[in-house]
PDB file of C-alpha atoms in Angstrom:
ATOM      1  CA  MET A   1      -0.043  -0.061   0.037  1.00 47.00           C
ATOM      2  CA  VAL A   2       2.894   2.352   0.747  1.00 49.00           C
ATOM      3  CA  GLU A   3       4.169   1.815  -2.897  1.00 50.00           C
ATOM      4  CA  PHE A   4       0.775   2.620  -4.170  1.00 49.00           C
ATOM      5  CA  LYS A   5       0.637   6.076  -2.473  1.00 49.00           C
ATOM      6  CA  ALA A   6       4.141   6.759  -3.500  1.00 48.00           C
ATOM      7  CA  ALA A   7       3.230   5.970  -7.305  1.00 47.00           C
ATOM      8  CA  SER A   8      -0.154   7.720  -7.002  1.00 47.00           C
ATOM      9  CA  ILE A   9       1.636  10.874  -6.103  1.00 50.00           C
ATOM     10  CA  LEU A  10       3.952  10.643  -9.015  1.00 49.00           C
ATOM     11  CA  ILE A  11       1.340   9.543 -11.632  1.00 53.00           C
ATOM     12  CA  GLY A  12      -1.915  10.565 -10.230  1.00 53.00           C
ATOM     13  CA  PRO A  13      -4.835   8.773  -8.396  1.00 55.00           C
ATOM     14  CA  PRO A  14      -5.797   5.412  -9.592  1.00 56.00           C
ATOM     15  CA  ARG A  15      -8.943   4.848 -11.789  1.00 56.00           C
ATOM     16  CA  THR A  16     -10.925   3.576  -9.175  1.00 57.00           C
ATOM     17  CA  MET A  17     -10.362   6.628  -6.918  1.00 57.00           C
ATOM     18  CA  LEU A  18     -11.072   8.877  -9.926  1.00 56.00           C
ATOM     19  CA  ALA A  19     -14.435   7.163 -10.535  1.00 59.00           C
ATOM     20  CA  GLU A  20     -15.311   7.462  -7.036  1.00 59.00           C
ATOM     21  CA  TYR A  21     -14.368  10.976  -6.727  1.00 57.00           C
ATOM     22  CA  GLN A  22     -16.444  11.972  -9.646  1.00 60.00           C
ATOM     23  CA  SER A  23     -19.453  10.117  -8.462  1.00 63.00           C
ATOM     24  CA  ASP A  24     -19.407  11.051  -4.857  1.00 64.00           C
ATOM     25  CA  PRO A  25     -21.490  14.521  -4.686  1.00 65.00           C
ATOM     26  CA  SER A  26     -19.749  15.826  -1.686  1.00 65.00           C
ATOM     27  CA  LEU A  27     -16.403  15.387  -3.371  1.00 62.00           C
ATOM     28  CA  ALA A  28     -17.811  16.968  -6.465  1.00 64.00           C
ATOM     29  CA  ARG A  29     -18.966  19.943  -4.467  1.00 67.00           C
ATOM     30  CA  TRP A  30     -15.462  20.136  -2.746  1.00 59.00           C
ATOM     31  CA  ARG A  31     -13.860  20.165  -6.216  1.00 67.00           C
ATOM     32  CA  ARG A  32     -15.984  22.926  -7.446  1.00 69.00           C
ATOM     33  CA  THR A  33     -15.210  24.977  -4.183  1.00 67.00           C
ATOM     34  CA  MET A  34     -11.710  24.371  -4.602  1.00 66.00           C
ATOM     35  CA  THR A  35     -11.728  25.413  -8.203  1.00 72.00           C
ATOM     36  CA  ALA A  36     -13.611  28.659  -7.397  1.00 70.00           C
ATOM     37  CA  LYS A  37     -11.056  29.296  -4.496  1.00 72.00           C
ATOM     38  CA  THR A  38      -8.259  28.612  -6.742  1.00 73.00           C
ATOM     39  CA  LYS A  39      -9.441  31.101  -9.272  1.00 73.00           C
ATOM     40  CA  ARG A  40      -9.862  33.670  -6.599  1.00 76.00           C
ATOM     41  CA  VAL A  41      -6.389  33.120  -5.205  1.00 72.00           C
ATOM     42  CA  SER A  42      -4.998  33.329  -8.658  1.00 71.00           C
ATOM     43  CA  LEU A  43      -6.745  36.628  -9.304  1.00 71.00           C
ATOM     44  CA  LEU A  44      -5.624  37.913  -5.950  1.00 72.00           C
ATOM     45  CA  ILE A  45      -1.962  37.024  -6.847  1.00 78.00           C
ATOM     46  CA  VAL A  46      -2.260  38.417 -10.342  1.00 70.00           C
ATOM     47  CA  GLY A  47      -3.709  41.830  -8.569  1.00 68.00           C
ATOM     48  CA  LEU A  48      -1.005  41.917  -6.165  1.00 69.00           C
ATOM     49  CA  VAL A  49       1.617  41.562  -8.894  1.00 68.00           C
ATOM     50  CA  LEU A  50       0.038  44.465 -10.836  1.00 68.00           C
ATOM     51  CA  ILE A  51      -0.084  46.635  -7.774  1.00 69.00           C
ATOM     52  CA  SER A  52       3.539  45.996  -6.798  1.00 64.00           C
ATOM     53  CA  GLY A  53       4.356  46.705 -10.601  1.00 61.00           C
ATOM     54  CA  CYS A  54       2.533  50.017 -10.286  1.00 55.00           C
ATOM     55  CA  SER A  55       4.107  51.031  -7.099  1.00 48.00           C
ATOM     56  CA  SER A  56       7.571  50.819  -8.715  1.00 44.00           C
ATOM     57  CA  ILE A  57       6.359  52.819 -11.578  1.00 41.00           C
ATOM     58  CA  ARG A  58       4.982  55.473  -9.078  1.00 40.00           C
ATOM     59  CA  GLY A  59       8.490  55.623  -7.649  1.00 37.00           C
ATOM     60  CA  THR A  60       9.878  57.022 -10.933  1.00 36.00           C
ATOM     61  CA  VAL A  61       7.238  59.745 -11.153  1.00 35.00           C
ATOM     62  CA  LYS A  62       8.474  63.252 -10.289  1.00 35.00           C
ATOM     63  CA  HIS A  63       6.095  64.458  -7.530  1.00 33.00           C
ATOM     64  CA  THR A  64       5.548  68.310  -7.458  1.00 31.00           C
ATOM     65  CA  VAL A  65       3.957  70.406  -4.920  1.00 33.00           C
ATOM     66  CA  LEU A  66       0.085  70.696  -5.699  1.00 32.00           C
ATOM     67  CA  GLY A  67      -0.374  73.474  -8.197  1.00 35.00           C
ATOM     68  CA  GLU A  68       3.377  73.739  -9.221  1.00 37.00           C
ATOM     69  CA  PRO A  69       4.102  73.141 -12.879  1.00 39.00           C
ATOM     70  CA  THR A  70       5.905  69.957 -13.889  1.00 39.00           C
ATOM     71  CA  SER A  71       8.498  71.864 -15.779  1.00 42.00           C
ATOM     72  CA  SER A  72      11.168  73.855 -14.074  1.00 42.00           C
ATOM     73  CA  ALA A  73       8.889  77.041 -14.623  1.00 39.00           C
ATOM     74  CA  SER A  74       8.643  77.522 -10.761  1.00 42.00           C
ATOM     75  CA  THR A  75      12.400  78.502 -10.513  1.00 46.00           C
ATOM     76  CA  ALA A  76      12.945  79.735 -14.055  1.00 58.00           C
ATOM     77  CA  GLY A  77      10.924  82.526 -15.347  1.00 69.00           C
ATOM     78  CA  VAL A  78       7.576  81.835 -16.938  1.00 89.00           C
ATOM     79  CA  PHE A  79       8.020  85.230 -18.596  1.00 95.00           C
ATOM     80  CA  GLU A  80      10.143  88.438 -18.013  1.00 95.00           C
ATOM     81  CA  VAL A  81       9.148  91.965 -17.393  1.00 96.00           C
ATOM     82  CA  ILE A  82      11.406  94.399 -19.177  1.00 96.00           C
ATOM     83  CA  LEU A  83      11.384  97.608 -17.331  1.00 95.00           C
ATOM     84  CA  PRO A  84      11.833 100.933 -18.997  1.00 94.00           C
ATOM     85  CA  ASP A  85      15.532 101.127 -18.002  1.00 93.00           C
ATOM     86  CA  GLY A  86      16.047  97.929 -19.807  1.00 93.00           C
ATOM     87  CA  THR A  87      16.319  95.758 -16.840  1.00 95.00           C
ATOM     88  CA  SER A  88      14.732  92.254 -16.826  1.00 94.00           C
ATOM     89  CA  VAL A  89      12.597  91.017 -13.991  1.00 94.00           C
ATOM     90  CA  PRO A  90      11.768  87.162 -14.249  1.00 94.00           C
ATOM     91  CA  MET A  91       8.351  86.304 -13.156  1.00 93.00           C
ATOM     92  CA  THR A  92       8.117  82.672 -11.918  1.00 91.00           C
ATOM     93  CA  MET A  93       5.047  80.643 -11.388  1.00 89.00           C
ATOM     94  CA  THR A  94       5.528  80.701  -7.615  1.00 89.00           C
ATOM     95  CA  ALA A  95       5.659  84.732  -7.803  1.00 91.00           C
ATOM     96  CA  LEU A  96       2.439  84.501  -9.998  1.00 90.00           C
ATOM     97  CA  ARG A  97       0.609  82.230  -7.578  1.00 89.00           C
ATOM     98  CA  ALA A  98       1.662  84.716  -4.664  1.00 93.00           C
ATOM     99  CA  LEU A  99      -0.227  87.547  -6.205  1.00 94.00           C
ATOM    100  CA  PRO A 100      -3.879  88.134  -5.662  1.00 94.00           C
ATOM    101  CA  TYR A 101      -5.727  86.501  -8.618  1.00 86.00           C
ATOM    102  CA  GLN A 102      -8.886  87.744 -10.595  1.00 92.00           C
ATOM    103  CA  GLN A 103     -11.290  85.506 -12.328  1.00 91.00           C
ATOM    104  CA  ILE A 104     -12.955  86.227 -15.601  1.00 90.00           C
ATOM    105  CA  THR A 105     -15.613  84.122 -17.371  1.00 89.00           C
ATOM    106  CA  LEU A 106     -16.136  84.511 -21.069  1.00 80.00           C
ATOM    107  CA  SER A 107     -18.151  82.050 -23.178  1.00 77.00           C
ATOM    108  CA  GLY A 108     -18.439  79.698 -20.255  1.00 83.00           C
ATOM    109  CA  ASN A 109     -14.622  79.589 -19.763  1.00 84.00           C
ATOM    110  CA  HIS A 110     -13.174  80.459 -16.673  1.00 88.00           C
ATOM    111  CA  GLU A 111      -9.734  82.311 -16.502  1.00 91.00           C
ATOM    112  CA  ALA A 112      -7.947  83.216 -13.346  1.00 91.00           C
ATOM    113  CA  GLY A 113      -4.815  84.834 -12.547  1.00 93.00           C
ATOM    114  CA  PRO A 114      -3.162  88.027 -11.317  1.00 96.00           C
ATOM    115  CA  SER A 115      -4.056  91.326 -13.072  1.00 95.00           C
ATOM    116  CA  VAL A 116      -1.359  92.894 -15.270  1.00 96.00           C
ATOM    117  CA  THR A 117      -1.140  95.789 -12.898  1.00 95.00           C
ATOM    118  CA  ASP A 118      -0.454  93.550  -9.983  1.00 95.00           C
ATOM    119  CA  VAL A 119       2.130  91.795 -11.986  1.00 95.00           C
ATOM    120  CA  LEU A 120       3.842  95.202 -12.889  1.00 96.00           C
ATOM    121  CA  THR A 121       3.641  96.355  -9.146  1.00 94.00           C
ATOM    122  CA  ALA A 122       5.420  93.005  -8.095  1.00 94.00           C
ATOM    123  CA  ALA A 123       8.089  93.717 -10.636  1.00 94.00           C
ATOM    124  CA  GLY A 124       8.844  97.176  -9.225  1.00 94.00           C
ATOM    125  CA  VAL A 125       6.895  99.277 -11.856  1.00 94.00           C
ATOM    126  CA  THR A 126       5.412 102.360 -10.492  1.00 90.00           C
ATOM    127  CA  ASP A 127       4.720 104.485 -13.636  1.00 93.00           C
ATOM    128  CA  PHE A 128       4.354 103.591 -17.219  1.00 96.00           C
ATOM    129  CA  THR A 129       2.396 104.663 -20.403  1.00 96.00           C
ATOM    130  CA  GLN A 130       1.892 101.388 -22.092  1.00 97.00           C
ATOM    131  CA  VAL A 131       2.900  97.596 -22.075  1.00 97.00           C
ATOM    132  CA  THR A 132       3.575  95.337 -24.765  1.00 97.00           C
ATOM    133  CA  VAL A 133       2.807  91.722 -24.072  1.00 97.00           C
ATOM    134  CA  THR A 134       4.599  89.105 -26.412  1.00 97.00           C
ATOM    135  CA  GLY A 135       3.903  85.312 -26.680  1.00 95.00           C
ATOM    136  CA  SER A 136       4.447  82.375 -28.622  1.00 89.00           C
ATOM    137  CA  GLY A 137       4.910  82.800 -32.383  1.00 90.00           C
ATOM    138  CA  GLY A 138       5.921  86.406 -31.881  1.00 92.00           C
ATOM    139  CA  ALA A 139       2.290  87.272 -31.301  1.00 95.00           C
ATOM    140  CA  SER A 140       1.990  90.510 -29.177  1.00 96.00           C
ATOM    141  CA  ILE A 141      -0.529  93.259 -28.151  1.00 96.00           C
ATOM    142  CA  THR A 142       0.140  96.700 -26.780  1.00 97.00           C
ATOM    143  CA  LEU A 143      -2.109  98.165 -24.215  1.00 97.00           C
ATOM    144  CA  THR A 144      -2.102 101.605 -22.829  1.00 96.00           C
ATOM    145  CA  ARG A 145      -2.317 102.389 -18.975  1.00 95.00           C
ATOM    146  CA  ASP A 146      -5.915 103.280 -19.387  1.00 94.00           C
ATOM    147  CA  GLN A 147      -6.776  99.872 -20.974  1.00 95.00           C
ATOM    148  CA  LEU A 148      -5.412  97.877 -17.908  1.00 94.00           C
ATOM    149  CA  ASN A 149      -7.961  97.195 -15.151  1.00 92.00           C
ATOM    150  CA  ASN A 150      -8.485  94.327 -12.950  1.00 89.00           C
ATOM    151  CA  GLU A 151     -10.019  92.292 -15.669  1.00 91.00           C
ATOM    152  CA  VAL A 152      -6.853  92.200 -17.800  1.00 95.00           C
ATOM    153  CA  ILE A 153      -5.300  89.243 -16.265  1.00 95.00           C
ATOM    154  CA  LEU A 154      -2.304  86.940 -16.954  1.00 95.00           C
ATOM    155  CA  SER A 155      -4.089  83.452 -16.578  1.00 92.00           C
ATOM    156  CA  TYR A 156      -1.521  80.832 -15.668  1.00 87.00           C
ATOM    157  CA  ASN A 157      -1.485  77.156 -16.412  1.00 86.00           C
ATOM    158  CA  LYS A 158      -0.198  75.322 -13.565  1.00 80.00           C
ATOM    159  CA  THR A 159       0.510  71.981 -15.234  1.00 82.00           C
ATOM    160  CA  LEU A 160       2.379  73.617 -18.242  1.00 86.00           C
ATOM    161  CA  GLY A 161       3.878  76.430 -16.264  1.00 85.00           C
ATOM    162  CA  THR A 162       2.650  79.107 -18.831  1.00 91.00           C
ATOM    163  CA  ALA A 163       0.674  82.194 -18.855  1.00 93.00           C
ATOM    164  CA  LYS A 164      -1.577  84.013 -21.247  1.00 94.00           C
ATOM    165  CA  LEU A 165      -3.113  87.385 -21.522  1.00 95.00           C
ATOM    166  CA  ALA A 166      -6.861  87.300 -21.253  1.00 94.00           C
ATOM    167  CA  ALA A 167      -9.526  90.023 -20.749  1.00 93.00           C
ATOM    168  CA  MET A 168     -13.058  90.719 -21.235  1.00 91.00           C
ATOM    169  CA  THR A 169     -12.294  93.840 -23.231  1.00 91.00           C
ATOM    170  CA  ILE A 170     -10.030  91.972 -25.597  1.00 92.00           C
ATOM    171  CA  PRO A 171     -11.504  89.591 -28.052  1.00 91.00           C
ATOM    172  CA  GLU A 172     -10.362  85.946 -27.469  1.00 89.00           C
ATOM    173  CA  PRO A 173      -8.535  85.568 -30.821  1.00 90.00           C
ATOM    174  CA  GLN A 174      -6.368  88.406 -29.747  1.00 93.00           C
ATOM    175  CA  TRP A 175      -5.343  86.862 -26.372  1.00 94.00           C
ATOM    176  CA  ILE A 176      -1.645  86.105 -26.111  1.00 95.00           C
ATOM    177  CA  LEU A 177      -0.716  82.570 -25.392  1.00 93.00           C
ATOM    178  CA  ASN A 178       2.530  81.451 -23.786  1.00 94.00           C
ATOM    179  CA  VAL A 179       3.483  84.934 -22.696  1.00 95.00           C
ATOM    180  CA  ASN A 180       7.213  85.282 -22.540  1.00 95.00           C
ATOM    181  CA  GLN A 181       7.729  88.972 -22.188  1.00 96.00           C
ATOM    182  CA  VAL A 182       5.969  92.089 -20.898  1.00 97.00           C
ATOM    183  CA  VAL A 183       7.885  95.252 -22.111  1.00 97.00           C
ATOM    184  CA  VAL A 184       6.928  98.413 -20.045  1.00 97.00           C
ATOM    185  CA  LYS A 185       7.274 101.913 -21.439  1.00 96.00           C
TER     186      LYS A 185
END
């Protein structure tokens, strides 16, 4: 009998046991239960492997402070303010976020950011007659002091680390995207 058990481990149960196993309802129920449990355990193992794989990916993602851009724009200038004397003042995302922001809504779109006048004040500008805002592709717009109010804002994109000139008084196609320079005269 010992030899039979050793042989059955190596080659499986004898046919008589297999027939008995299939005909016994309690053993068939046990088999279904074990099959279901095996599936659940297999799914659990696969899930754990996937989760552990995701955690190693998460370790390679650069975590940033909430609201900070993913680029280095928080330390580098998002744009620069060129003062009348020719000196340049870099405006970082951190500096923009520290300023009070205004919110405008146009055609259902919400734009928020500091007013241009607040940005100029933060850059040390006390007196000016006009500003020229330049953005991507060389697009620019010149605004007089009288045209600037709290609704002419530099709306910033926290994710991209960019700013755009937006205003209720300026048609949307004339808004300046990816502002890179504000020249003060």
